Amino acid sequence: MNPLDATRGMMDGLGTEANVCVKCGSRSIGLCAPLDVAALDDMSGESERLSLDPRDAIFHQGDAARYVYTLTEGMARMTRVLPDGRQSVIGFRFAGDLLGFTPGAEHAFGAEMLTRGTVCRLDRRRLEQLFRRYPVLERRFLDLCVKELAASQDHILALGRFNAEERVAAFLVSLAEAQERRGRPGPVFDLPATRADIGEFLGLTLETVSRAISAFRKRNWIRLHGHSGIELTDRESLIGLGSGEGSCAA
Amino acid sequence: MNPLDATRGMMDGLGTEANVCVKCGSRSIGLCAPLDVAALDDMSGESERLSLDPRDAIFHQGDAARYVYTLTEGMARMTRVLPDGRQSVIGFRFAGDLLGFTPGAEHAFGAEMLTRGTVCRLDRRRLEQLFRRYPVLERRFLDLCVKELAASQDHILALGRFNAEERVAAFLVSLAEAQERRGRPGPVFDLPATRADIGEFLGLTLETVSRAISAFRKRNWIRLHGHSGIELTDRESLIGLGSGEGSCAA
DNA sequence: CGGACCCTTGACTAGTCTCAAGCTAGGTGG
DNA sequence: CCACCTAGCTTGAGACTAGTCAAGGGTCCG
Protein backbone atom coordinates (compact mmCIF):
# COMPACT_ATOMS: atom_id res chain seq x y z
CA MET A 1 0.00 0.00 0.00
CA ASN A 2 1.27 3.39 -0.98
CA PRO A 3 1.92 5.54 2.09
CA LEU A 4 0.82 8.67 0.30
CA ASP A 5 -2.66 7.72 -0.60
CA ALA A 6 -4.63 10.87 -0.07
CA THR A 7 -5.52 10.87 -3.73
CA ARG A 8 -7.49 7.75 -2.98
CA GLY A 9 -11.12 8.67 -3.23
CA MET A 10 -13.72 8.08 -0.58
CA MET A 11 -15.24 5.39 -2.70
CA ASP A 12 -12.25 3.18 -3.12
CA GLY A 13 -12.10 -0.40 -2.08
CA LEU A 14 -15.81 -0.68 -1.51
CA GLY A 15 -16.43 -3.46 -3.92
CA THR A 16 -17.36 -3.41 -7.55
CA GLU A 17 -21.11 -3.20 -7.32
CA ALA A 18 -22.31 -0.94 -10.09
CA ASN A 19 -25.84 0.16 -9.40
CA VAL A 20 -26.90 3.01 -11.59
CA CYS A 21 -28.07 6.18 -9.94
CA VAL A 22 -31.29 6.99 -11.77
CA LYS A 23 -30.84 10.74 -11.97
CA CYS A 24 -27.11 10.88 -12.48
CA GLY A 25 -27.10 8.15 -15.04
CA SER A 26 -23.60 7.26 -13.94
CA ARG A 27 -22.31 4.25 -12.08
CA SER A 28 -22.60 5.47 -8.55
CA ILE A 29 -20.02 3.11 -7.15
CA GLY A 30 -20.13 2.73 -3.42
CA LEU A 31 -22.62 5.17 -2.10
CA CYS A 32 -25.72 3.69 -3.63
CA ALA A 33 -24.37 0.17 -3.89
CA PRO A 34 -26.01 -1.28 -0.78
CA LEU A 35 -29.40 0.11 -1.68
CA ASP A 36 -32.17 -1.63 -3.56
CA VAL A 37 -33.94 -0.06 -6.52
CA ALA A 38 -36.65 1.59 -4.41
CA ALA A 39 -34.00 3.28 -2.31
CA LEU A 40 -32.13 4.47 -5.36
CA ASP A 41 -35.33 5.96 -6.71
CA ASP A 42 -35.84 7.61 -3.37
CA MET A 43 -32.39 9.00 -3.37
CA SER A 44 -32.31 10.40 -6.85
CA GLY A 45 -35.73 11.97 -6.41
CA GLU A 46 -34.28 15.18 -5.12
CA SER A 47 -30.79 15.08 -6.52
CA GLU A 48 -29.65 17.52 -9.20
CA ARG A 49 -27.01 17.22 -11.85
CA LEU A 50 -24.66 20.13 -12.58
CA SER A 51 -22.14 20.64 -15.37
CA LEU A 52 -18.97 22.48 -14.47
CA ASP A 53 -15.93 23.91 -16.26
CA PRO A 54 -12.32 23.82 -15.11
CA ARG A 55 -11.71 26.13 -12.11
CA ASP A 56 -15.42 26.29 -11.30
CA ALA A 57 -16.10 25.98 -7.58
CA ILE A 58 -18.36 23.13 -6.49
CA PHE A 59 -18.66 24.79 -3.08
CA HIS A 60 -16.58 27.28 -1.09
CA GLN A 61 -14.92 26.97 2.29
CA GLY A 62 -17.36 28.42 4.81
CA ASP A 63 -20.47 27.83 2.69
CA ALA A 64 -23.50 26.48 4.50
CA ALA A 65 -23.27 22.71 4.02
CA ARG A 66 -26.66 22.29 2.35
CA TYR A 67 -25.68 19.61 -0.11
CA VAL A 68 -23.64 16.46 -0.43
CA TYR A 69 -22.03 15.94 -3.83
CA THR A 70 -20.99 13.00 -5.97
CA LEU A 71 -18.41 13.76 -8.63
CA THR A 72 -19.80 11.87 -11.61
CA GLU A 73 -17.32 13.02 -14.25
CA GLY A 74 -13.95 14.80 -14.16
CA MET A 75 -11.43 15.56 -11.45
CA ALA A 76 -11.60 18.07 -8.59
CA ARG A 77 -9.39 19.36 -5.82
CA MET A 78 -10.26 20.19 -2.22
CA THR A 79 -8.60 23.30 -0.78
CA ARG A 80 -8.28 24.93 2.59
CA VAL A 81 -7.32 28.55 3.09
CA LEU A 82 -5.63 30.17 6.08
CA PRO A 83 -6.54 33.65 7.38
CA ASP A 84 -3.40 35.13 5.80
CA GLY A 85 -4.15 33.74 2.37
CA ARG A 86 -1.84 30.76 2.36
CA GLN A 87 -3.71 27.82 0.94
CA SER A 88 -3.27 24.11 0.76
CA VAL A 89 -4.75 21.38 -1.41
CA ILE A 90 -6.17 18.81 1.01
CA GLY A 91 -6.77 16.14 -1.59
CA PHE A 92 -8.11 15.26 -5.03
CA ARG A 93 -11.34 13.64 -6.10
CA PHE A 94 -12.17 11.54 -9.13
CA ALA A 95 -15.30 10.36 -10.91
CA GLY A 96 -17.36 8.29 -8.49
CA ASP A 97 -16.07 9.99 -5.34
CA LEU A 98 -18.19 11.60 -2.67
CA LEU A 99 -17.57 15.22 -1.80
CA GLY A 100 -18.60 17.65 0.91
CA PHE A 101 -20.15 15.34 3.46
CA THR A 102 -19.95 16.88 6.94
CA PRO A 103 -22.11 16.85 10.06
CA GLY A 104 -21.06 20.48 10.66
CA ALA A 105 -23.03 23.52 9.55
CA GLU A 106 -20.38 24.75 7.11
CA HIS A 107 -17.97 23.27 4.63
CA ALA A 108 -14.52 23.22 6.24
CA PHE A 109 -12.85 23.29 2.83
CA GLY A 110 -13.64 24.39 -0.70
CA ALA A 111 -13.80 22.19 -3.81
CA GLU A 112 -13.00 23.22 -7.38
CA MET A 113 -12.99 21.39 -10.68
CA LEU A 114 -9.65 20.74 -12.39
CA THR A 115 -11.28 19.49 -15.57
CA ARG A 116 -14.64 19.87 -17.21
CA GLY A 117 -17.09 17.55 -15.49
CA THR A 118 -20.38 16.95 -13.73
CA VAL A 119 -21.50 16.59 -10.15
CA CYS A 120 -24.72 15.24 -8.68
CA ARG A 121 -25.87 17.03 -5.55
CA LEU A 122 -28.27 15.81 -2.88
CA ASP A 123 -29.88 17.92 -0.19
CA ARG A 124 -28.34 17.13 3.13
CA ARG A 125 -31.61 17.00 5.07
CA ARG A 126 -32.74 14.49 2.49
CA LEU A 127 -29.65 12.43 3.20
CA GLU A 128 -30.43 12.49 6.92
CA GLN A 129 -33.89 11.13 6.13
CA LEU A 130 -32.32 8.43 4.00
CA PHE A 131 -30.04 7.49 6.87
CA ARG A 132 -33.09 6.88 9.01
CA ARG A 133 -34.84 4.91 6.31
CA TYR A 134 -31.84 2.87 5.15
CA PRO A 135 -29.50 2.34 8.11
CA VAL A 136 -27.08 0.43 5.88
CA LEU A 137 -26.34 3.73 4.15
CA GLU A 138 -25.09 5.24 7.35
CA ARG A 139 -22.75 2.31 7.85
CA ARG A 140 -21.46 2.91 4.37
CA PHE A 141 -20.64 6.47 5.24
CA LEU A 142 -18.84 5.38 8.38
CA ASP A 143 -16.67 2.96 6.42
CA LEU A 144 -15.88 5.62 3.84
CA CYS A 145 -15.00 8.07 6.53
CA VAL A 146 -12.62 5.71 8.30
CA LYS A 147 -10.89 4.90 5.02
CA GLU A 148 -10.58 8.58 4.29
CA LEU A 149 -9.08 9.09 7.72
CA ALA A 150 -6.47 6.41 7.07
CA ALA A 151 -5.59 8.14 3.80
CA SER A 152 -5.18 11.44 5.65
CA GLN A 153 -2.83 9.82 8.11
CA ASP A 154 -0.75 8.48 5.24
CA HIS A 155 -0.58 11.97 3.86
CA ILE A 156 0.48 13.34 7.25
CA LEU A 157 3.25 10.77 7.32
CA ALA A 158 4.41 11.79 3.86
CA LEU A 159 4.34 15.51 4.65
CA GLY A 160 6.20 15.02 7.89
CA ARG A 161 8.83 12.52 6.82
CA PHE A 162 9.30 12.48 3.04
CA ASN A 163 11.63 14.72 1.08
CA ALA A 164 10.56 16.43 -2.15
CA GLU A 165 11.28 13.61 -4.60
CA GLU A 166 9.74 10.98 -2.35
CA ARG A 167 6.54 13.00 -2.09
CA VAL A 168 6.27 13.56 -5.83
CA ALA A 169 7.01 9.89 -6.56
CA ALA A 170 4.36 8.76 -4.10
CA PHE A 171 1.89 11.20 -5.59
CA LEU A 172 2.44 10.01 -9.16
CA VAL A 173 2.09 6.36 -8.19
CA SER A 174 -1.09 6.97 -6.21
CA LEU A 175 -2.52 9.03 -9.07
CA ALA A 176 -1.84 6.18 -11.49
CA GLU A 177 -3.42 3.67 -9.11
CA ALA A 178 -6.47 5.89 -8.65
CA GLN A 179 -7.02 6.06 -12.39
CA GLU A 180 -6.47 2.35 -12.86
CA ARG A 181 -9.00 1.58 -10.12
CA ARG A 182 -11.43 3.64 -12.14
CA GLY A 183 -10.81 1.58 -15.24
CA ARG A 184 -8.17 3.48 -17.23
CA PRO A 185 -5.42 0.94 -17.62
CA GLY A 186 -3.49 2.76 -20.37
CA PRO A 187 0.19 3.42 -19.80
CA VAL A 188 -0.48 7.14 -20.38
CA PHE A 189 -2.83 8.77 -17.91
CA ASP A 190 -4.21 12.21 -17.12
CA LEU A 191 -2.44 14.69 -14.88
CA PRO A 192 -4.90 17.58 -14.89
CA ALA A 193 -3.41 19.11 -11.74
CA THR A 194 -0.87 21.87 -12.38
CA ARG A 195 2.57 21.91 -10.74
CA ALA A 196 1.15 24.52 -8.38
CA ASP A 197 -1.75 22.24 -7.38
CA ILE A 198 0.60 19.34 -6.79
CA GLY A 199 2.93 21.57 -4.82
CA GLU A 200 0.13 22.82 -2.61
CA PHE A 201 -0.95 19.25 -2.00
CA LEU A 202 2.56 18.05 -1.15
CA GLY A 203 3.70 21.08 0.85
CA LEU A 204 6.21 22.09 -1.83
CA THR A 205 6.61 24.99 -4.26
CA LEU A 206 5.75 24.54 -7.92
CA GLU A 207 9.43 24.91 -8.83
CA THR A 208 10.41 22.05 -6.54
CA VAL A 209 7.71 19.83 -8.04
CA SER A 210 8.93 20.72 -11.51
CA ARG A 211 12.52 19.88 -10.57
CA ALA A 212 11.48 16.49 -9.18
CA ILE A 213 9.50 15.70 -12.32
CA SER A 214 12.45 16.75 -14.50
CA ALA A 215 14.75 14.53 -12.45
CA PHE A 216 12.43 11.53 -12.95
CA ARG A 217 12.28 12.29 -16.65
CA LYS A 218 16.08 12.36 -16.90
CA ARG A 219 16.25 8.97 -15.12
CA ASN A 220 13.71 7.61 -17.64
CA TRP A 221 11.25 6.83 -14.85
CA ILE A 222 8.47 8.79 -16.51
CA ARG A 223 7.61 10.28 -19.87
CA LEU A 224 5.44 13.35 -20.42
CA HIS A 225 2.85 13.51 -23.21
CA GLY A 226 1.81 17.11 -23.71
CA HIS A 227 0.72 19.17 -20.75
CA SER A 228 -1.63 16.72 -19.11
CA GLY A 229 -0.46 13.27 -20.08
CA ILE A 230 2.07 11.25 -18.11
CA GLU A 231 3.41 7.72 -18.41
CA LEU A 232 5.22 5.80 -15.69
CA THR A 233 7.94 3.97 -17.59
CA ASP A 234 9.72 2.66 -14.48
CA ARG A 235 7.04 2.29 -11.89
CA GLU A 236 9.15 0.07 -9.64
CA SER A 237 11.67 2.83 -9.06
CA LEU A 238 8.93 5.35 -8.33
CA ILE A 239 7.28 2.97 -5.88
CA GLY A 240 10.61 2.31 -4.20
CA LEU A 241 11.23 5.99 -3.74
CA GLY A 242 7.67 6.84 -2.79
CA SER A 243 6.92 4.19 -0.23
CA GLY A 244 9.48 5.01 2.43
CA GLU A 245 12.11 2.38 1.80
CA GLY A 246 14.58 5.13 1.27
CA SER A 247 17.68 6.70 2.74
CA CYS A 248 17.55 5.82 6.44
CA ALA A 249 17.45 2.07 5.77
CA ALA A 250 16.93 0.17 9.03
CA MET B 1 -10.46 27.60 15.68
CA ASN B 2 -6.89 26.51 15.84
CA PRO B 3 -5.73 25.18 12.49
CA LEU B 4 -3.51 22.60 14.09
CA ASP B 5 -6.02 20.69 16.06
CA ALA B 6 -4.94 17.13 15.67
CA THR B 7 -4.44 16.93 19.41
CA ARG B 8 -8.18 17.31 19.64
CA GLY B 9 -9.55 14.00 20.73
CA MET B 10 -12.25 12.04 18.98
CA MET B 11 -14.60 12.84 21.80
CA ASP B 12 -14.42 16.57 21.70
CA GLY B 13 -17.34 18.82 21.12
CA LEU B 14 -19.91 16.14 21.63
CA GLY B 15 -21.71 17.70 24.52
CA THR B 16 -21.19 17.47 28.22
CA GLU B 17 -23.27 14.44 29.03
CA ALA B 18 -21.50 12.47 31.73
CA ASN B 19 -22.89 8.98 31.90
CA VAL B 20 -20.72 6.62 33.86
CA CYS B 21 -19.44 3.52 32.15
CA VAL B 22 -20.26 0.76 34.62
CA LYS B 23 -17.11 -1.28 34.18
CA CYS B 24 -14.62 1.51 33.66
CA GLY B 25 -15.98 3.61 36.48
CA SER B 26 -14.93 6.69 34.56
CA ARG B 27 -16.99 9.35 32.86
CA SER B 28 -17.23 7.93 29.40
CA ILE B 29 -17.90 11.21 27.69
CA GLY B 30 -19.27 10.92 24.22
CA LEU B 31 -19.24 7.28 23.30
CA CYS B 32 -21.74 6.06 25.85
CA ALA B 33 -23.54 9.37 26.18
CA PRO B 34 -26.46 8.65 23.86
CA LEU B 35 -27.16 5.29 25.46
CA ASP B 36 -29.58 4.51 28.24
CA VAL B 37 -28.66 2.54 31.34
CA ALA B 38 -29.56 -0.82 29.84
CA ALA B 39 -27.32 -0.17 26.88
CA LEU B 40 -24.46 0.91 29.11
CA ASP B 41 -24.83 -2.29 31.08
CA ASP B 42 -24.80 -4.17 27.83
CA MET B 43 -21.72 -2.41 26.66
CA SER B 44 -19.64 -2.78 29.77
CA GLY B 45 -20.59 -6.44 30.09
CA GLU B 46 -17.63 -7.54 28.00
CA SER B 47 -15.26 -4.64 28.37
CA GLU B 48 -12.01 -4.97 30.28
CA ARG B 49 -9.98 -2.41 32.12
CA LEU B 50 -6.18 -2.38 31.80
CA SER B 51 -3.54 -0.41 33.72
CA LEU B 52 -0.52 0.71 31.75
CA ASP B 53 2.85 2.36 32.44
CA PRO B 54 4.58 5.03 30.38
CA ARG B 55 5.88 3.61 27.06
CA ASP B 56 3.61 0.58 27.27
CA ALA B 57 1.95 -0.23 23.96
CA ILE B 58 -1.84 -0.28 23.89
CA PHE B 59 -1.66 -2.02 20.52
CA HIS B 60 0.90 -2.28 17.71
CA GLN B 61 0.72 -1.27 14.07
CA GLY B 62 -0.31 -4.37 12.14
CA ASP B 63 -1.98 -6.10 15.11
CA ALA B 64 -5.30 -7.77 14.40
CA ALA B 65 -7.90 -5.16 15.28
CA ARG B 66 -9.77 -7.26 17.83
CA TYR B 67 -10.57 -4.47 20.26
CA VAL B 68 -11.68 -0.88 20.41
CA TYR B 69 -10.21 1.14 23.28
CA THR B 70 -11.26 4.07 25.42
CA LEU B 71 -8.43 5.90 27.15
CA THR B 72 -9.87 6.43 30.63
CA GLU B 73 -6.83 7.95 32.30
CA GLY B 74 -3.51 9.37 31.09
CA MET B 75 -2.21 10.44 27.69
CA ALA B 76 -1.17 8.36 24.70
CA ARG B 77 0.36 8.86 21.28
CA MET B 78 -0.49 7.19 17.97
CA THR B 79 2.47 6.29 15.75
CA ARG B 80 2.99 5.05 12.24
CA VAL B 81 6.17 3.44 11.01
CA LEU B 82 7.58 3.33 7.47
CA PRO B 83 9.34 0.26 6.02
CA ASP B 84 12.74 1.96 6.45
CA GLY B 85 12.17 2.69 10.12
CA ARG B 86 11.24 6.36 9.89
CA GLN B 87 8.30 6.95 12.16
CA SER B 88 5.78 9.65 12.70
CA VAL B 89 3.43 10.54 15.52
CA ILE B 90 -0.03 10.75 13.95
CA GLY B 91 -1.72 12.33 16.95
CA PHE B 92 -2.23 12.32 20.70
CA ARG B 93 -5.08 11.01 22.81
CA PHE B 94 -6.33 12.12 26.24
CA ALA B 95 -8.59 10.72 28.95
CA GLY B 96 -12.03 10.16 27.46
CA ASP B 97 -10.83 9.64 23.89
CA LEU B 98 -11.57 6.66 21.70
CA LEU B 99 -8.69 4.70 20.22
CA GLY B 100 -8.18 2.02 17.62
CA PHE B 101 -11.54 1.97 15.88
CA THR B 102 -11.19 0.71 12.33
CA PRO B 103 -13.30 -1.34 9.91
CA GLY B 104 -10.08 -2.92 8.61
CA ALA B 105 -8.64 -6.23 9.82
CA GLU B 106 -5.48 -4.67 11.27
CA HIS B 107 -4.52 -1.55 13.16
CA ALA B 108 -2.98 0.89 10.69
CA PHE B 109 -1.02 2.58 13.46
CA GLY B 110 0.32 1.75 16.91
CA ALA B 111 -0.61 3.43 20.20
CA GLU B 112 1.62 3.86 23.25
CA MET B 113 1.12 5.47 26.64
CA LEU B 114 3.04 8.65 27.43
CA THR B 115 2.00 8.62 31.08
CA ARG B 116 0.77 6.02 33.51
CA GLY B 117 -2.91 5.41 32.84
CA THR B 118 -5.77 3.04 32.14
CA VAL B 119 -7.68 1.95 29.07
CA CYS B 120 -10.99 0.18 28.72
CA ARG B 121 -11.18 -2.26 25.84
CA LEU B 122 -14.23 -3.66 24.12
CA ASP B 123 -14.32 -6.59 21.73
CA ARG B 124 -14.92 -5.34 18.23
CA ARG B 125 -17.47 -7.99 17.30
CA ARG B 126 -19.34 -6.93 20.41
CA LEU B 127 -19.28 -3.36 19.17
CA GLU B 128 -20.71 -4.47 15.83
CA GLN B 129 -23.58 -6.14 17.73
CA LEU B 130 -24.12 -2.96 19.69
CA PHE B 131 -24.29 -0.98 16.46
CA ARG B 132 -27.16 -3.20 15.35
CA ARG B 133 -28.92 -2.92 18.68
CA TYR B 134 -28.39 0.81 19.23
CA PRO B 135 -28.23 2.55 15.84
CA VAL B 136 -27.64 5.90 17.54
CA LEU B 137 -24.22 4.58 18.55
CA GLU B 138 -23.23 4.15 14.95
CA ARG B 139 -24.23 7.72 14.21
CA ARG B 140 -22.05 8.79 17.10
CA PHE B 141 -19.09 7.04 15.54
CA LEU B 142 -19.74 8.68 12.21
CA ASP B 143 -19.77 12.13 13.81
CA LEU B 144 -16.56 11.38 15.69
CA CYS B 145 -14.94 10.15 12.55
CA VAL B 146 -15.82 13.23 10.53
CA LYS B 147 -14.52 15.50 13.29
CA GLU B 148 -11.33 13.50 13.39
CA LEU B 149 -11.02 13.86 9.66
CA ALA B 150 -11.35 17.64 9.92
CA ALA B 151 -8.60 17.64 12.56
CA SER B 152 -6.36 15.60 10.24
CA GLN B 153 -6.90 18.10 7.47
CA ASP B 154 -5.91 20.92 9.80
CA HIS B 155 -2.78 19.01 10.60
CA ILE B 156 -2.04 18.49 6.91
CA LEU B 157 -2.39 22.22 6.40
CA ALA B 158 0.01 22.93 9.26
CA LEU B 159 2.59 20.40 8.03
CA GLY B 160 2.42 21.72 4.50
CA ARG B 161 2.34 25.44 5.11
CA PHE B 162 3.62 26.33 8.60
CA ASN B 163 7.22 26.98 9.56
CA ALA B 164 8.77 25.49 12.70
CA GLU B 165 7.70 28.16 15.21
CA GLU B 166 4.18 28.33 13.82
CA ARG B 167 3.79 24.58 14.18
CA VAL B 168 5.07 24.51 17.75
CA ALA B 169 2.89 27.49 18.72
CA ALA B 170 -0.19 25.86 17.24
CA PHE B 171 0.65 22.62 19.01
CA LEU B 172 1.04 24.26 22.42
CA VAL B 173 -2.23 26.17 22.08
CA SER B 174 -4.15 23.09 20.98
CA LEU B 175 -2.63 21.09 23.84
CA ALA B 176 -3.75 23.73 26.32
CA GLU B 177 -7.24 23.78 24.80
CA ALA B 178 -7.47 19.99 24.91
CA GLN B 179 -6.62 19.95 28.61
CA GLU B 180 -9.03 22.79 29.39
CA ARG B 181 -11.82 20.99 27.58
CA ARG B 182 -11.12 18.10 29.89
CA GLY B 183 -11.49 20.27 32.96
CA ARG B 184 -7.96 21.36 33.88
CA PRO B 185 -8.19 25.11 33.83
CA GLY B 186 -4.90 25.79 35.69
CA PRO B 187 -2.41 28.11 34.03
CA VAL B 188 0.18 25.33 34.29
CA PHE B 189 -0.61 22.16 32.35
CA ASP B 190 1.01 18.85 31.55
CA LEU B 191 3.34 18.32 28.61
CA PRO B 192 4.12 14.62 28.91
CA ALA B 193 5.29 14.38 25.30
CA THR B 194 9.06 14.67 24.85
CA ARG B 195 10.64 17.06 22.35
CA ALA B 196 11.18 14.02 20.14
CA ASP B 197 7.47 13.09 20.29
CA ILE B 198 6.45 16.64 19.46
CA GLY B 199 8.98 16.76 16.64
CA GLU B 200 7.70 13.52 15.13
CA PHE B 201 4.17 14.88 15.33
CA LEU B 202 5.07 18.19 13.71
CA GLY B 203 7.50 16.91 11.10
CA LEU B 204 10.47 18.54 12.83
CA THR B 205 13.57 17.35 14.64
CA LEU B 206 13.73 17.45 18.41
CA GLU B 207 16.39 20.17 18.22
CA THR B 208 14.16 22.42 16.16
CA VAL B 209 11.30 21.94 18.63
CA SER B 210 13.65 22.77 21.48
CA ARG B 211 14.83 25.93 19.73
CA ALA B 212 11.26 27.09 19.14
CA ILE B 213 10.36 26.50 22.78
CA SER B 214 13.48 28.35 23.90
CA ALA B 215 12.56 31.25 21.62
CA PHE B 216 9.05 31.43 23.11
CA ARG B 217 10.55 31.33 26.59
CA LYS B 218 12.89 34.23 25.81
CA ARG B 219 9.92 36.26 24.52
CA ASN B 220 8.08 35.49 27.78
CA TRP B 221 5.30 33.74 25.88
CA ILE B 222 5.63 30.59 27.97
CA ARG B 223 7.18 29.44 31.23
CA LEU B 224 8.39 25.90 31.91
CA HIS B 225 7.78 24.21 35.25
CA GLY B 226 10.05 21.21 35.57
CA HIS B 227 10.21 18.70 32.74
CA SER B 228 6.52 18.20 32.16
CA GLY B 229 4.81 21.41 33.22
CA ILE B 230 4.20 24.35 30.91
CA GLU B 231 2.37 27.65 31.30
CA LEU B 232 1.23 29.89 28.46
CA THR B 233 1.92 33.39 29.77
CA ASP B 234 1.12 35.16 26.49
CA ARG B 235 -1.43 33.02 24.79
CA GLU B 236 -2.51 35.74 22.38
CA SER B 237 0.91 35.85 20.77
CA LEU B 238 1.03 32.07 20.48
CA ILE B 239 -2.42 31.98 18.91
CA GLY B 240 -1.43 34.74 16.49
CA LEU B 241 1.63 32.81 15.40
CA GLY B 242 -0.04 29.42 15.35
CA SER B 243 -3.23 30.19 13.45
CA GLY B 244 -1.81 31.28 10.12
CA GLU B 245 -2.09 35.05 10.37
CA GLY B 246 1.61 35.26 9.84
CA SER B 247 4.23 36.43 7.40
CA CYS B 248 2.46 36.30 4.04
CA ALA B 249 -0.31 38.66 5.15
CA ALA B 250 -2.92 39.06 2.44
C1' DC C 1 -1.17 33.24 -35.60
C1' DG C 2 -1.17 35.42 -31.21
C1' DG C 3 -1.58 35.31 -26.48
C1' DA C 4 -2.10 33.39 -22.04
C1' DC C 5 -0.87 30.14 -19.06
C1' DC C 6 2.06 26.92 -17.46
C1' DC C 7 6.48 24.80 -17.18
C1' DT C 8 11.59 24.71 -16.88
C1' DT C 9 15.97 26.10 -15.36
C1' DG C 10 19.45 28.93 -12.97
C1' DA C 11 21.48 31.55 -9.11
C1' DC C 12 21.07 32.80 -4.67
C1' DT C 13 19.00 32.67 0.12
C1' DA C 14 16.91 31.03 4.16
C1' DG C 15 15.28 27.66 7.14
C1' DT C 16 15.85 23.28 8.97
C1' DC C 17 18.67 19.18 9.72
C1' DT C 18 22.84 16.99 11.34
C1' DC C 19 26.37 16.25 14.37
C1' DA C 20 28.38 17.25 18.62
C1' DA C 21 29.06 18.79 23.26
C1' DG C 22 27.44 20.02 27.60
C1' DC C 23 23.61 20.76 30.87
C1' DT C 24 19.47 19.85 34.02
C1' DA C 25 15.98 17.43 36.37
C1' DG C 26 14.37 13.60 38.52
C1' DG C 27 14.94 9.00 40.03
C1' DT C 28 17.86 5.32 42.29
C1' DG C 29 20.75 3.18 45.38
C1' DG C 30 24.06 3.40 48.85
C1' DC D 1 20.03 12.18 52.89
C1' DC D 2 23.15 12.67 49.40
C1' DA D 3 25.76 11.35 45.25
C1' DC D 4 25.27 9.33 41.21
C1' DC D 5 23.12 8.16 36.86
C1' DT D 6 20.25 8.46 33.08
C1' DA D 7 17.04 10.39 30.01
C1' DG D 8 15.86 14.30 28.16
C1' DC D 9 16.91 19.13 27.05
C1' DT D 10 19.70 23.06 25.29
C1' DT D 11 22.87 25.30 22.40
C1' DG D 12 26.29 25.87 18.73
C1' DA D 13 28.47 25.33 14.06
C1' DG D 14 28.25 23.74 9.60
C1' DA D 15 25.83 21.30 5.72
C1' DC D 16 22.11 20.77 2.80
C1' DT D 17 17.39 20.83 1.17
C1' DA D 18 13.91 23.47 -0.49
C1' DG D 19 12.29 28.30 -1.14
C1' DT D 20 12.68 32.73 -3.63
C1' DC D 21 13.33 35.55 -7.44
C1' DA D 22 13.98 35.93 -12.21
C1' DA D 23 14.27 34.91 -17.08
C1' DG D 24 13.06 32.23 -20.89
C1' DG D 25 10.53 28.40 -23.39
C1' DG D 26 6.69 25.29 -24.55
C1' DT D 27 1.84 24.12 -25.28
C1' DC D 28 -2.72 24.79 -26.13
C1' DC D 29 -6.66 27.61 -27.08
C1' DG D 30 -9.19 30.97 -29.30
Short mmCIF file of C-alpha atoms (C1' of nucleotides) in Angstrom, two decimals, chain A residues 55 194-195 206-207 210-211 214 217 224 227, chain C residues 4-12 17-18:
data_model
loop_
_atom_site.label_atom_id
_atom_site.label_comp_id
_atom_site.label_asym_id
_atom_site.label_seq_id
_atom_site.Cartn_x
_atom_site.Cartn_y
_atom_site.Cartn_z
CA ARG A 55 -11.71 26.13 -12.11
CA THR A 194 -0.87 21.87 -12.38
CA ARG A 195 2.57 21.91 -10.74
CA LEU A 206 5.75 24.54 -7.92
CA GLU A 207 9.43 24.91 -8.83
CA SER A 210 8.93 20.72 -11.51
CA ARG A 211 12.52 19.88 -10.57
CA SER A 214 12.45 16.75 -14.50
CA ARG A 217 12.28 12.29 -16.65
CA LEU A 224 5.44 13.35 -20.42
CA HIS A 227 0.72 19.17 -20.75
"C1'" DA C 4 -2.10 33.39 -22.04
"C1'" DC C 5 -0.87 30.14 -19.06
"C1'" DC C 6 2.06 26.92 -17.46
"C1'" DC C 7 6.48 24.80 -17.18
"C1'" DT C 8 11.59 24.71 -16.88
"C1'" DT C 9 15.97 26.10 -15.36
"C1'" DG C 10 19.45 28.93 -12.97
"C1'" DA C 11 21.48 31.55 -9.11
"C1'" DC C 12 21.07 32.80 -4.67
"C1'" DC C 17 18.67 19.18 9.72
"C1'" DT C 18 22.84 16.99 11.34
#
